């Protein structure tokens, strides 16, 4: 029997071109909920979100990365921050942010939406923070671009499991 969660994980691909169709409010809420339910060390839930839907703000955000075309094309972008005041361990908090972001990507896939994790914009993380008038305690982790995919022809590669498993005991 097929397992829906495993299928969602395996079929998720980064989507970088979107139609102009809006993302329904309940779908956006479900994506954010999926992020909210990610695991975190000591359940500190250090992630914070800024939802960007206005074309003006998206355009400003787009100007801070070489992947600006993706941001402009996406119906919604979610900027994911770590609240340093909620953090307790640099590595574990970054791992929690990664789990949160991946949860959102998988939720988008499960809802028939497309999404991509944008990290290159971190080179301008202070400017992104200023764009949303956030305090210095907010540290950008990624921008998730979200929308209805132009197509589903994305392909990707992974190393064979045999190269990744270092041992079995
Ligand atoms: C930490 C991280 C940063 C990433 N940054 C970008 C980015 O800035 N631009 C982009 O187009 N894709 C970015 N990606 C998406 C990867 O390129 C993509 O996940 C990878 O090529 C595998 O393809 P798949 O997601 O379709 O399986 C990023 C992914 C991760 C996990």
Short mmCIF file of C-alpha atoms and ligand atoms in Angstrom, two decimals:
data_model
loop_
_atom_site.label_atom_id
_atom_site.label_comp_id
_atom_site.label_asym_id
_atom_site.label_seq_id
_atom_site.Cartn_x
_atom_site.Cartn_y
_atom_site.Cartn_z
CA UNK A 1 0.00 0.00 0.00
CA UNK A 2 1.27 3.46 -0.85
CA UNK A 3 2.06 5.84 1.96
CA UNK A 4 1.00 9.44 1.40
CA UNK A 5 3.66 11.00 3.59
CA UNK A 6 6.46 9.08 1.88
CA UNK A 7 5.02 9.93 -1.54
CA UNK A 8 4.90 13.61 -0.62
CA UNK A 9 8.53 13.49 0.52
CA UNK A 10 9.68 11.65 -2.60
CA UNK A 11 7.67 13.67 -5.10
CA UNK A 12 8.47 17.13 -3.72
CA UNK A 13 10.69 19.10 -6.06
CA UNK A 14 11.75 22.73 -5.90
CA UNK A 15 9.32 24.79 -7.96
CA UNK A 16 10.72 28.05 -9.32
CA UNK A 17 8.00 29.21 -11.76
CA UNK A 18 4.45 29.91 -10.73
CA UNK A 19 1.15 30.87 -12.32
CA UNK A 20 -0.62 34.08 -11.32
CA UNK A 21 -3.27 32.14 -9.38
CA UNK A 22 -3.53 33.25 -5.78
CA UNK A 23 -2.84 30.89 -2.90
CA UNK A 24 -6.02 30.33 -0.89
CA UNK A 25 -5.91 31.77 2.62
CA UNK A 26 -6.61 28.35 4.13
CA UNK A 27 -3.75 26.78 2.16
CA UNK A 28 -1.34 29.47 3.31
CA UNK A 29 -2.56 28.95 6.86
CA UNK A 30 -1.99 25.18 6.51
CA UNK A 31 1.58 25.75 5.27
CA UNK A 32 2.33 28.04 8.22
CA UNK A 33 0.71 25.52 10.57
CA UNK A 34 3.01 22.81 9.22
CA UNK A 35 5.97 25.06 10.03
CA UNK A 36 4.58 25.72 13.49
CA UNK A 37 4.39 22.00 14.23
CA UNK A 38 8.04 21.30 13.41
CA UNK A 39 10.19 19.83 16.18
CA UNK A 40 12.65 22.05 18.04
CA UNK A 41 15.20 21.54 20.79
CA UNK A 42 13.49 21.76 24.17
CA UNK A 43 10.39 22.70 22.16
CA UNK A 44 11.64 26.31 22.08
CA UNK A 45 9.90 27.04 18.72
CA UNK A 46 12.38 29.77 17.75
CA UNK A 47 10.96 30.40 14.25
CA UNK A 48 9.11 33.54 13.28
CA UNK A 49 7.42 34.25 9.94
CA UNK A 50 6.86 37.28 7.75
CA UNK A 51 4.27 36.69 5.02
CA UNK A 52 4.81 38.74 1.88
CA UNK A 53 2.00 39.01 -0.64
CA UNK A 54 2.04 42.62 -1.81
CA UNK A 55 3.75 43.07 -5.19
CA UNK A 56 5.60 46.15 -3.87
CA UNK A 57 7.15 44.31 -0.92
CA UNK A 58 7.87 41.22 -3.04
CA UNK A 59 9.68 43.46 -5.50
CA UNK A 60 11.82 44.97 -2.76
CA UNK A 61 12.61 41.49 -1.44
CA UNK A 62 13.40 40.30 -4.96
CA UNK A 63 16.02 43.05 -5.29
CA UNK A 64 18.07 41.40 -2.53
CA UNK A 65 18.79 38.10 -4.29
CA UNK A 66 19.86 36.81 -7.67
CA UNK A 67 16.72 34.67 -7.48
CA UNK A 68 14.46 37.72 -7.57
CA UNK A 69 12.56 36.34 -10.57
CA UNK A 70 11.31 33.47 -8.43
CA UNK A 71 10.14 35.83 -5.68
CA UNK A 72 8.30 38.07 -8.14
CA UNK A 73 6.64 35.04 -9.75
CA UNK A 74 5.49 33.53 -6.43
CA UNK A 75 2.04 34.43 -5.11
CA UNK A 76 3.36 34.40 -1.55
CA UNK A 77 6.76 34.44 0.08
CA UNK A 78 7.36 33.45 3.67
CA UNK A 79 10.52 34.85 5.24
CA UNK A 80 11.58 32.58 8.09
CA UNK A 81 13.54 34.09 10.97
CA UNK A 82 15.06 32.76 14.17
CA UNK A 83 14.23 34.86 17.20
CA UNK A 84 17.57 35.03 19.01
CA UNK A 85 15.74 35.74 22.24
CA UNK A 86 14.04 32.33 21.96
CA UNK A 87 17.23 30.49 20.93
CA UNK A 88 19.45 28.37 23.17
CA UNK A 89 21.95 26.55 20.96
CA UNK A 90 23.24 27.78 17.60
CA UNK A 91 23.32 24.40 15.85
CA UNK A 92 20.10 23.05 17.32
CA UNK A 93 18.14 26.23 16.63
CA UNK A 94 19.34 26.27 13.00
CA UNK A 95 18.31 22.62 12.72
CA UNK A 96 14.87 23.50 14.08
CA UNK A 97 14.55 26.24 11.46
CA UNK A 98 15.44 23.68 8.79
CA UNK A 99 12.78 21.29 10.07
CA UNK A 100 10.26 24.13 10.06
CA UNK A 101 11.11 25.11 6.48
CA UNK A 102 11.01 21.51 5.25
CA UNK A 103 7.62 21.02 6.92
CA UNK A 104 6.34 24.01 4.95
CA UNK A 105 7.74 22.66 1.66
CA UNK A 106 6.08 19.30 2.28
CA UNK A 107 2.78 20.93 3.22
CA UNK A 108 2.87 22.91 -0.04
CA UNK A 109 3.47 19.69 -1.98
CA UNK A 110 0.66 17.90 -0.15
CA UNK A 111 -1.74 20.74 -1.02
CA UNK A 112 -0.86 20.69 -4.72
CA UNK A 113 1.15 23.89 -4.45
CA UNK A 114 4.79 24.39 -5.36
CA UNK A 115 7.54 25.92 -3.29
CA UNK A 116 11.26 26.50 -3.13
CA UNK A 117 13.65 27.16 -0.26
CA UNK A 118 15.68 30.28 -1.05
CA UNK A 119 18.92 30.62 0.86
CA UNK A 120 21.06 32.78 -1.41
CA UNK A 121 19.23 35.84 -0.08
CA UNK A 122 20.95 35.28 3.29
CA UNK A 123 23.86 37.31 1.92
CA UNK A 124 21.53 40.27 2.51
CA UNK A 125 19.89 39.07 5.72
CA UNK A 126 20.32 42.43 7.48
CA UNK A 127 18.64 44.24 4.58
CA UNK A 128 15.75 41.76 4.64
CA UNK A 129 15.36 42.39 8.36
CA UNK A 130 15.31 46.15 7.76
CA UNK A 131 12.77 45.74 4.96
CA UNK A 132 10.30 44.44 7.53
CA UNK A 133 11.44 46.82 10.28
CA UNK A 134 12.39 43.91 12.54
CA UNK A 135 14.72 44.15 15.55
CA UNK A 136 18.32 42.86 15.33
CA UNK A 137 17.29 39.79 17.34
CA UNK A 138 15.55 38.38 14.23
CA UNK A 139 17.94 36.39 12.05
CA UNK A 140 16.82 35.40 8.57
CA UNK A 141 17.05 31.65 7.83
CA UNK A 142 15.42 31.44 4.39
CA UNK A 143 12.67 32.73 2.18
CA UNK A 144 10.10 30.17 1.03
CA UNK A 145 8.52 31.12 -2.30
CA UNK A 146 5.09 29.59 -2.73
CA UNK A 147 2.45 29.39 -5.44
CA UNK A 148 0.73 27.27 -8.05
CA UNK A 149 3.38 25.58 -10.22
CA UNK A 150 3.65 26.51 -13.90
CA UNK A 151 4.39 22.84 -14.49
CA UNK A 152 5.45 19.69 -12.71
CA UNK A 153 8.36 18.72 -14.93
CA UNK A 154 11.06 19.34 -12.31
CA UNK A 155 13.60 16.59 -11.94
CA UNK A 156 16.35 16.11 -9.39
CA UNK A 157 19.08 13.68 -8.47
CA UNK A 158 20.23 12.09 -5.24
CA UNK A 159 23.32 10.12 -4.42
CA UNK A 160 22.66 6.39 -4.04
CA UNK A 161 21.95 5.25 -0.50
CA UNK A 162 25.01 3.01 -0.65
CA UNK A 163 27.19 6.17 -0.79
CA UNK A 164 25.47 7.66 2.24
CA UNK A 165 25.27 4.80 4.71
CA UNK A 166 28.66 4.70 6.39
CA UNK A 167 28.04 1.51 8.28
CA UNK A 168 25.57 -1.01 9.59
CA UNK A 169 26.30 -2.79 12.81
C1 LIG B 1 19.72 25.57 2.52
C2 LIG B 1 19.13 25.61 1.12
C3 LIG B 1 19.29 26.76 0.37
C4 LIG B 1 18.74 26.82 -0.92
N1 LIG B 1 18.84 27.99 -1.63
C5 LIG B 1 18.31 28.07 -2.86
C6 LIG B 1 18.34 29.30 -3.57
O1 LIG B 1 18.82 30.33 -3.08
N2 LIG B 1 17.82 29.33 -4.82
C7 LIG B 1 17.23 28.23 -5.37
O2 LIG B 1 16.74 28.33 -6.52
N3 LIG B 1 17.15 27.05 -4.72
C8 LIG B 1 17.67 26.95 -3.48
N4 LIG B 1 17.57 25.77 -2.78
C9 LIG B 1 16.91 24.60 -3.37
C10 LIG B 1 17.93 23.54 -3.83
O3 LIG B 1 18.61 24.02 -4.96
C11 LIG B 1 17.19 22.23 -4.12
O4 LIG B 1 16.54 21.77 -2.97
C12 LIG B 1 18.15 21.13 -4.60
O5 LIG B 1 18.74 21.48 -5.83
C13 LIG B 1 17.46 19.78 -4.78
O6 LIG B 1 16.37 19.90 -5.69
P1 LIG B 1 14.88 19.51 -5.26
O7 LIG B 1 14.51 20.41 -4.10
O8 LIG B 1 14.02 19.82 -6.47
O9 LIG B 1 14.86 18.07 -4.91
C14 LIG B 1 18.07 25.69 -1.48
C15 LIG B 1 17.89 24.54 -0.69
C16 LIG B 1 18.39 24.51 0.61
C17 LIG B 1 18.13 23.29 1.47
#
